PDB file of C-alpha atoms in Angstrom:
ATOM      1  CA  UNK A   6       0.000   0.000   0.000  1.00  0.00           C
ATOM      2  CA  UNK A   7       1.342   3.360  -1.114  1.00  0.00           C
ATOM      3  CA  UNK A   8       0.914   6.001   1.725  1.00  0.00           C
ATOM      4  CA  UNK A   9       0.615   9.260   0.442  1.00  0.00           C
ATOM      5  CA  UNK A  10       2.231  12.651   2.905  1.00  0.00           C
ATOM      6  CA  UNK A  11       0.560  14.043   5.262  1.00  0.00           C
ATOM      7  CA  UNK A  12      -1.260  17.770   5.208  1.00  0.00           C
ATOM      8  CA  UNK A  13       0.998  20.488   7.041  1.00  0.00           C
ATOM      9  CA  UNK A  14       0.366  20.756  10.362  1.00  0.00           C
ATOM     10  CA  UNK A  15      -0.309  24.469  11.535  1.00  0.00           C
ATOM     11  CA  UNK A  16       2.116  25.531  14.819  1.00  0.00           C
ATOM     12  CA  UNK A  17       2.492  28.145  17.192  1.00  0.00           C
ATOM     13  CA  UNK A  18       5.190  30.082  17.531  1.00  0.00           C
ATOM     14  CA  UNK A  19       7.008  28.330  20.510  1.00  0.00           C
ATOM     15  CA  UNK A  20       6.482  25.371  18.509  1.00  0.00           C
ATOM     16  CA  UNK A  21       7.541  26.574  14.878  1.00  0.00           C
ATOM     17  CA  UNK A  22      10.941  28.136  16.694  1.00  0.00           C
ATOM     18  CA  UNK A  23      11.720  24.783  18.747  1.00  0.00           C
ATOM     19  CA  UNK A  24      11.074  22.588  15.641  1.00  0.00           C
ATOM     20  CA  UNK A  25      13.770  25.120  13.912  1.00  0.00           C
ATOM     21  CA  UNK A  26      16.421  24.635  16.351  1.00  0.00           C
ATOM     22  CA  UNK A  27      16.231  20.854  15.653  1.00  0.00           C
ATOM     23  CA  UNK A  28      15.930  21.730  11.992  1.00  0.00           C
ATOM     24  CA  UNK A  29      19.357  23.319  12.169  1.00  0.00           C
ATOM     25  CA  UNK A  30      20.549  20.296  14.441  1.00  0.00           C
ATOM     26  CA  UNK A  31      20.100  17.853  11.184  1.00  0.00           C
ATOM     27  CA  UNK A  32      22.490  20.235   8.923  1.00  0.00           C
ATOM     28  CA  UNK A  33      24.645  19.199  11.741  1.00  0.00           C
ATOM     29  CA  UNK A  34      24.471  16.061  11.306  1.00  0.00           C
ATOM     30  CA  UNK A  35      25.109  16.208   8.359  1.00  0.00           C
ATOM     31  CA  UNK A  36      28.103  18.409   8.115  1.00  0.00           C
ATOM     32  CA  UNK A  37      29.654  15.909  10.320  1.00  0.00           C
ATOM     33  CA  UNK A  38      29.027  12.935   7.506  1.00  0.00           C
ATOM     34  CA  UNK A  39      26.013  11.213   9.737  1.00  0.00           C
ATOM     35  CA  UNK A  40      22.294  11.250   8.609  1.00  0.00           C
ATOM     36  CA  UNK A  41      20.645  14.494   8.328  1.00  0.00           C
ATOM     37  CA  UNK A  42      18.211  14.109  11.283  1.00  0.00           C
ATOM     38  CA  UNK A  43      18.060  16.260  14.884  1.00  0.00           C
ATOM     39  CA  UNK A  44      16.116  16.463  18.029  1.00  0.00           C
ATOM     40  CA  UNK A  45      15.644  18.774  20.851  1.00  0.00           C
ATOM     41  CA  UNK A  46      13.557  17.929  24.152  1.00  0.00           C
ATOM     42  CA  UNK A  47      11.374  21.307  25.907  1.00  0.00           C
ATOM     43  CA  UNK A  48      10.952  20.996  29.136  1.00  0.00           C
ATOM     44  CA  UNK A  49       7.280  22.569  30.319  1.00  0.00           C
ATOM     45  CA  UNK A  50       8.425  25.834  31.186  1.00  0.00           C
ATOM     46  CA  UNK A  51      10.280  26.532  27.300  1.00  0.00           C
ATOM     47  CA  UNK A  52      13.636  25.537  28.799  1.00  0.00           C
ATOM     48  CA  UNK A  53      15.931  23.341  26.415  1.00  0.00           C
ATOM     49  CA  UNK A  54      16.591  20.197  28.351  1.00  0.00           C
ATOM     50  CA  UNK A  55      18.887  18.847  25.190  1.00  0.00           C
ATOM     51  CA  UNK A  56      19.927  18.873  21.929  1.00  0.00           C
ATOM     52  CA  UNK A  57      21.295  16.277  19.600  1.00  0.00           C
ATOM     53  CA  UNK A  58      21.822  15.333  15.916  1.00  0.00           C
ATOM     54  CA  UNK A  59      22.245  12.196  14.963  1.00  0.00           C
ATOM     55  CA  UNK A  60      25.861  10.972  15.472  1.00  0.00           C
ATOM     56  CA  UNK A  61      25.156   6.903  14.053  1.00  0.00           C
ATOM     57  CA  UNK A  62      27.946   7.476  11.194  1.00  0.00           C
ATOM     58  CA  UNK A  63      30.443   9.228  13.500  1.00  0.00           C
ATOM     59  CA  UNK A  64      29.842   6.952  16.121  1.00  0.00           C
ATOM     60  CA  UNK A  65      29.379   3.495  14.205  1.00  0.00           C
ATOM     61  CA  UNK A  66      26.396   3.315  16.483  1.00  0.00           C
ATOM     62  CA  UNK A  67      23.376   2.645  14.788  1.00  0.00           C
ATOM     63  CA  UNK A  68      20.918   3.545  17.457  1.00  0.00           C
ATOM     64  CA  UNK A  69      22.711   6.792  17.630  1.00  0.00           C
ATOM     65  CA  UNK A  70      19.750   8.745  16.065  1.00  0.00           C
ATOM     66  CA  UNK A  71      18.718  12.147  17.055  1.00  0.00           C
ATOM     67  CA  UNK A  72      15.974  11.285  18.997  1.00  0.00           C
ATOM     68  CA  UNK A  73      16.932   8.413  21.196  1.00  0.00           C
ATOM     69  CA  UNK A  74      20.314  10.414  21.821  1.00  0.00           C
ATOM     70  CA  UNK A  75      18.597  13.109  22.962  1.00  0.00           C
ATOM     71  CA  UNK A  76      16.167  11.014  25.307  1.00  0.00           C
ATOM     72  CA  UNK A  77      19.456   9.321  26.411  1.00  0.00           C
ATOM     73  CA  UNK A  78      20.884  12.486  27.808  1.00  0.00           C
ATOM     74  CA  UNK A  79      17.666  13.518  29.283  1.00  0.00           C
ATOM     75  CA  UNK A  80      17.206  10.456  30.907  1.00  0.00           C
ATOM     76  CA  UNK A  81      20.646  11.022  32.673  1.00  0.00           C
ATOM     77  CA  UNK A  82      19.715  14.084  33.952  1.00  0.00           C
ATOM     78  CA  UNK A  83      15.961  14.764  34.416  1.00  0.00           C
ATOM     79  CA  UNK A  84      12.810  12.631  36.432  1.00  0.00           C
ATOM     80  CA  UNK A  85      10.540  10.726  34.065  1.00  0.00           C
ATOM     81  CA  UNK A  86       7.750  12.933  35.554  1.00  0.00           C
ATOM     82  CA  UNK A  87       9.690  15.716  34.081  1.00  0.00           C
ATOM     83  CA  UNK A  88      10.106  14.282  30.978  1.00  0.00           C
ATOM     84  CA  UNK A  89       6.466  13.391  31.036  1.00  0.00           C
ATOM     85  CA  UNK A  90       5.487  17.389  30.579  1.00  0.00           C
ATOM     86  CA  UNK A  91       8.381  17.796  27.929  1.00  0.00           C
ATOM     87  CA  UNK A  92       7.985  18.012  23.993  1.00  0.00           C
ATOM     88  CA  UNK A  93      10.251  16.418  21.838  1.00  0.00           C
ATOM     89  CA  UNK A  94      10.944  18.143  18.519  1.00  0.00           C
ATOM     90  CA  UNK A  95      12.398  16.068  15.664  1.00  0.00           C
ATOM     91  CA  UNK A  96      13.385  17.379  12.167  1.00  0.00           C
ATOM     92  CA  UNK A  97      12.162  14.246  10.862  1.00  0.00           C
ATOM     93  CA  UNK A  98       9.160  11.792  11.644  1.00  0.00           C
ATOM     94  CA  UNK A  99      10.576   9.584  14.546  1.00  0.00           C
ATOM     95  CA  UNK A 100      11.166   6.093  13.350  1.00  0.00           C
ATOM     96  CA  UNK A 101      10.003   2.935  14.985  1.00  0.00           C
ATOM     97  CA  UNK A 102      13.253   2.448  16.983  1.00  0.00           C
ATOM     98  CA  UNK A 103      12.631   6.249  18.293  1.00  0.00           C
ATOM     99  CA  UNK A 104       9.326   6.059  18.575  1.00  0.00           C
ATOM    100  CA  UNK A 105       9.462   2.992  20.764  1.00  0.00           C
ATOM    101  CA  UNK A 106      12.073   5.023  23.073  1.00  0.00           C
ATOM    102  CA  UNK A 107       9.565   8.498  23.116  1.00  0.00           C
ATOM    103  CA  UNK A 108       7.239   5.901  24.715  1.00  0.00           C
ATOM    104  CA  UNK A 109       9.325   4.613  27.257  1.00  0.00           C
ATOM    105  CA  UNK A 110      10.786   7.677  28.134  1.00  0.00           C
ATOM    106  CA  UNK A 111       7.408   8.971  29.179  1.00  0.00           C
ATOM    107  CA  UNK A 112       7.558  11.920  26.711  1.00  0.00           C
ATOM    108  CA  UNK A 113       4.014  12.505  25.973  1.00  0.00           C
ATOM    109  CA  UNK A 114       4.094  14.832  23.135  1.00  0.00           C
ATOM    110  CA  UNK A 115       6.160  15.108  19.832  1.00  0.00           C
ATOM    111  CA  UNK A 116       6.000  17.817  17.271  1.00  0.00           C
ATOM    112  CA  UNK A 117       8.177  16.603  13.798  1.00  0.00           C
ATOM    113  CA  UNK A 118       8.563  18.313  10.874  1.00  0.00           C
ATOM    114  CA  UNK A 119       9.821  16.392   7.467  1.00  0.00           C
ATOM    115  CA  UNK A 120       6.760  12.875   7.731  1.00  0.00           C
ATOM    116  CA  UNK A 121       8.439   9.649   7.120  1.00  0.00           C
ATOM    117  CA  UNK A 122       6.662   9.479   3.473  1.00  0.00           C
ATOM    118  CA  UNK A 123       8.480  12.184   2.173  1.00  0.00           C
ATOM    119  CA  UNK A 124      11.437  10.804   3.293  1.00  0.00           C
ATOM    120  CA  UNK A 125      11.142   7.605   1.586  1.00  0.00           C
ATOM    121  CA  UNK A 126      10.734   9.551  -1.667  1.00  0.00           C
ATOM    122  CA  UNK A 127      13.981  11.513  -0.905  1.00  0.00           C
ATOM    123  CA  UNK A 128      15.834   8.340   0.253  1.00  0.00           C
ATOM    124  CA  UNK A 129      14.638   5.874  -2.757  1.00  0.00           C
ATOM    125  CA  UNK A 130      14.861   2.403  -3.110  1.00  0.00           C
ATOM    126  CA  UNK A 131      18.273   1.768  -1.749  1.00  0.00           C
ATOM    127  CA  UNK A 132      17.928  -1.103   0.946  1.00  0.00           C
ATOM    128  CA  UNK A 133      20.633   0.527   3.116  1.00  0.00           C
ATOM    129  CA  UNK A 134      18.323   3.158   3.595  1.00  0.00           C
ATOM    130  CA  UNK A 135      14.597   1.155   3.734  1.00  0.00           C
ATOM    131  CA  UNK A 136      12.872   1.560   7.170  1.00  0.00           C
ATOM    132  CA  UNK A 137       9.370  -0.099   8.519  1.00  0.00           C
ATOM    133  CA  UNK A 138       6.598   1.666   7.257  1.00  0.00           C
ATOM    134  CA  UNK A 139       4.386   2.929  10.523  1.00  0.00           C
ATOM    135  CA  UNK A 140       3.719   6.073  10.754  1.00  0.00           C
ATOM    136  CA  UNK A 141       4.288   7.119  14.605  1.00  0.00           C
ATOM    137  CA  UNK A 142       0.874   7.660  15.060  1.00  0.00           C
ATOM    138  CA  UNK A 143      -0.328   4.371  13.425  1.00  0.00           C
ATOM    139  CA  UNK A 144       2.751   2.827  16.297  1.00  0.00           C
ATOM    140  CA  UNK A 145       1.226   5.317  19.266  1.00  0.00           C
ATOM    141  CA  UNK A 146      -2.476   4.376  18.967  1.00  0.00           C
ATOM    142  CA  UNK A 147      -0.714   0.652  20.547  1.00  0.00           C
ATOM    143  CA  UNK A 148       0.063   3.233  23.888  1.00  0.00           C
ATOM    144  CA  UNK A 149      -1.818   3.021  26.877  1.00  0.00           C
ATOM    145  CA  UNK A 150      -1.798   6.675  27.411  1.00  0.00           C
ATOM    146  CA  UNK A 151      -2.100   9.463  24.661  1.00  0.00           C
ATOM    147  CA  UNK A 152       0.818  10.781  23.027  1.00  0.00           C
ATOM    148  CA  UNK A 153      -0.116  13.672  20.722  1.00  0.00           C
ATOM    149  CA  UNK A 154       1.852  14.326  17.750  1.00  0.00           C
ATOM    150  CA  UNK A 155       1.986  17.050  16.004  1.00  0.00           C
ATOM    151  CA  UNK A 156       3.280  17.471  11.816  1.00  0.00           C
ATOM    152  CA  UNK A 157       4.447  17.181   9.648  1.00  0.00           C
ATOM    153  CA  UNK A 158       5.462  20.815   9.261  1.00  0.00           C
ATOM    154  CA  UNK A 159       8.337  23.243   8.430  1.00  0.00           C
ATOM    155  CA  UNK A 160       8.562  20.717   5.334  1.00  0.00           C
ATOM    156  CA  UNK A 161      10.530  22.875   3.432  1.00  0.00           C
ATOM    157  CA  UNK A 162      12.565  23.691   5.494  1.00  0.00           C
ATOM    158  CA  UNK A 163      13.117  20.382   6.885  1.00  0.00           C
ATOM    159  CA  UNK A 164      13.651  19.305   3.561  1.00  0.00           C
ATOM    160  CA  UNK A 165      17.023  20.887   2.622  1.00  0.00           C
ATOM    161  CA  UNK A 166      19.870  19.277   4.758  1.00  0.00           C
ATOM    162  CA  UNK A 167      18.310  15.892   2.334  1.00  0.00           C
ATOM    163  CA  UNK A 168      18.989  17.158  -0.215  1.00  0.00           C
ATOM    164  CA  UNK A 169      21.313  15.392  -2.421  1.00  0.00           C
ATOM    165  CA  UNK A 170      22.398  13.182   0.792  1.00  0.00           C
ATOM    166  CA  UNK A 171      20.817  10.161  -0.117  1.00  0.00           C
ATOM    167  CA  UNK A 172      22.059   9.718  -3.977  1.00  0.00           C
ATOM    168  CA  UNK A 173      24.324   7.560  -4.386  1.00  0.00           C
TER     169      UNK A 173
END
């Protein structure tokens, strides 16, 4: 079955400026030679609890993504409960390795920007770079508790560091 992208989400500001930061975390990534993907966790009150791009190439870790970095380093330093009344901003639609660790993590609401369809499209056929097709809300309607998610959006803009990364 061919899934076709999602319709733009509309944000607020405090959204549309945290999803940027991670936006400009992925062209990190990227400079650095790993995938073009970053994340940044919001604690209640606006405050950044992290940052992080994904670091699998650099690190030869392959669970090094932006997202389940970030909730690593969160994890170290802040409660569950805390994490509970965080958002996590992703430049890209969580994957089902990520997804599964927003869950445990107890983050309760994520707000992506580039949706894991468009991706495909940008990333072709290549096998190296085929994922499992769930959507994270198709994977977070399995959760006991809500998790709201919120995209895609900033598409665009999200859309750049891909560009040309995934030719071969």
């Amino acid at each position: 079955m061919t899934q076709q992208p999602l319709q733009e989400a509309v944000l607020s500001e405090t959204d549309a400026l945290y999803l940027r930061q991670a936006i400009r975390l992925s062209h990190t990534a990227r400079d650095r030679g790993n995938r073009p993907f970053g994340a940044v966790i919001v604690g209640k009150s606006g405050e950044v609890l992290v940052e992080f791009h994904n670091q699998s190439h650099e690190s030869q870790d392959c669970t090094a993504h932006a997202e389940t970095g970030a909730i690593r380093v969160a994890s170290r330093t802040h409660t569950r409960s805390t994490l509970m009344e965080s958002t996590l901003y992703a430049s890209g639609e969580p994957c089902v390795m990520c997804s599964g660790a927003i869950f445990l993590s107890g983050l309760r609401r994520v707000v992506f920007a580039l949706d894991a369809v468009r991706m495909r499209e940008m990333r072709g056929l290549k096998e190296e770079y085929r994922d499992l097709e769930w959507s994270i809300t198709e994977i977070y309607q399995a959760s006991p508790h809500p998790i709201e998610c919120i995209g895609p959006a900033l598409v665009e803009e999200a859309s750049a560091s891909h560009l040309g990364f995934w030719q071969p």
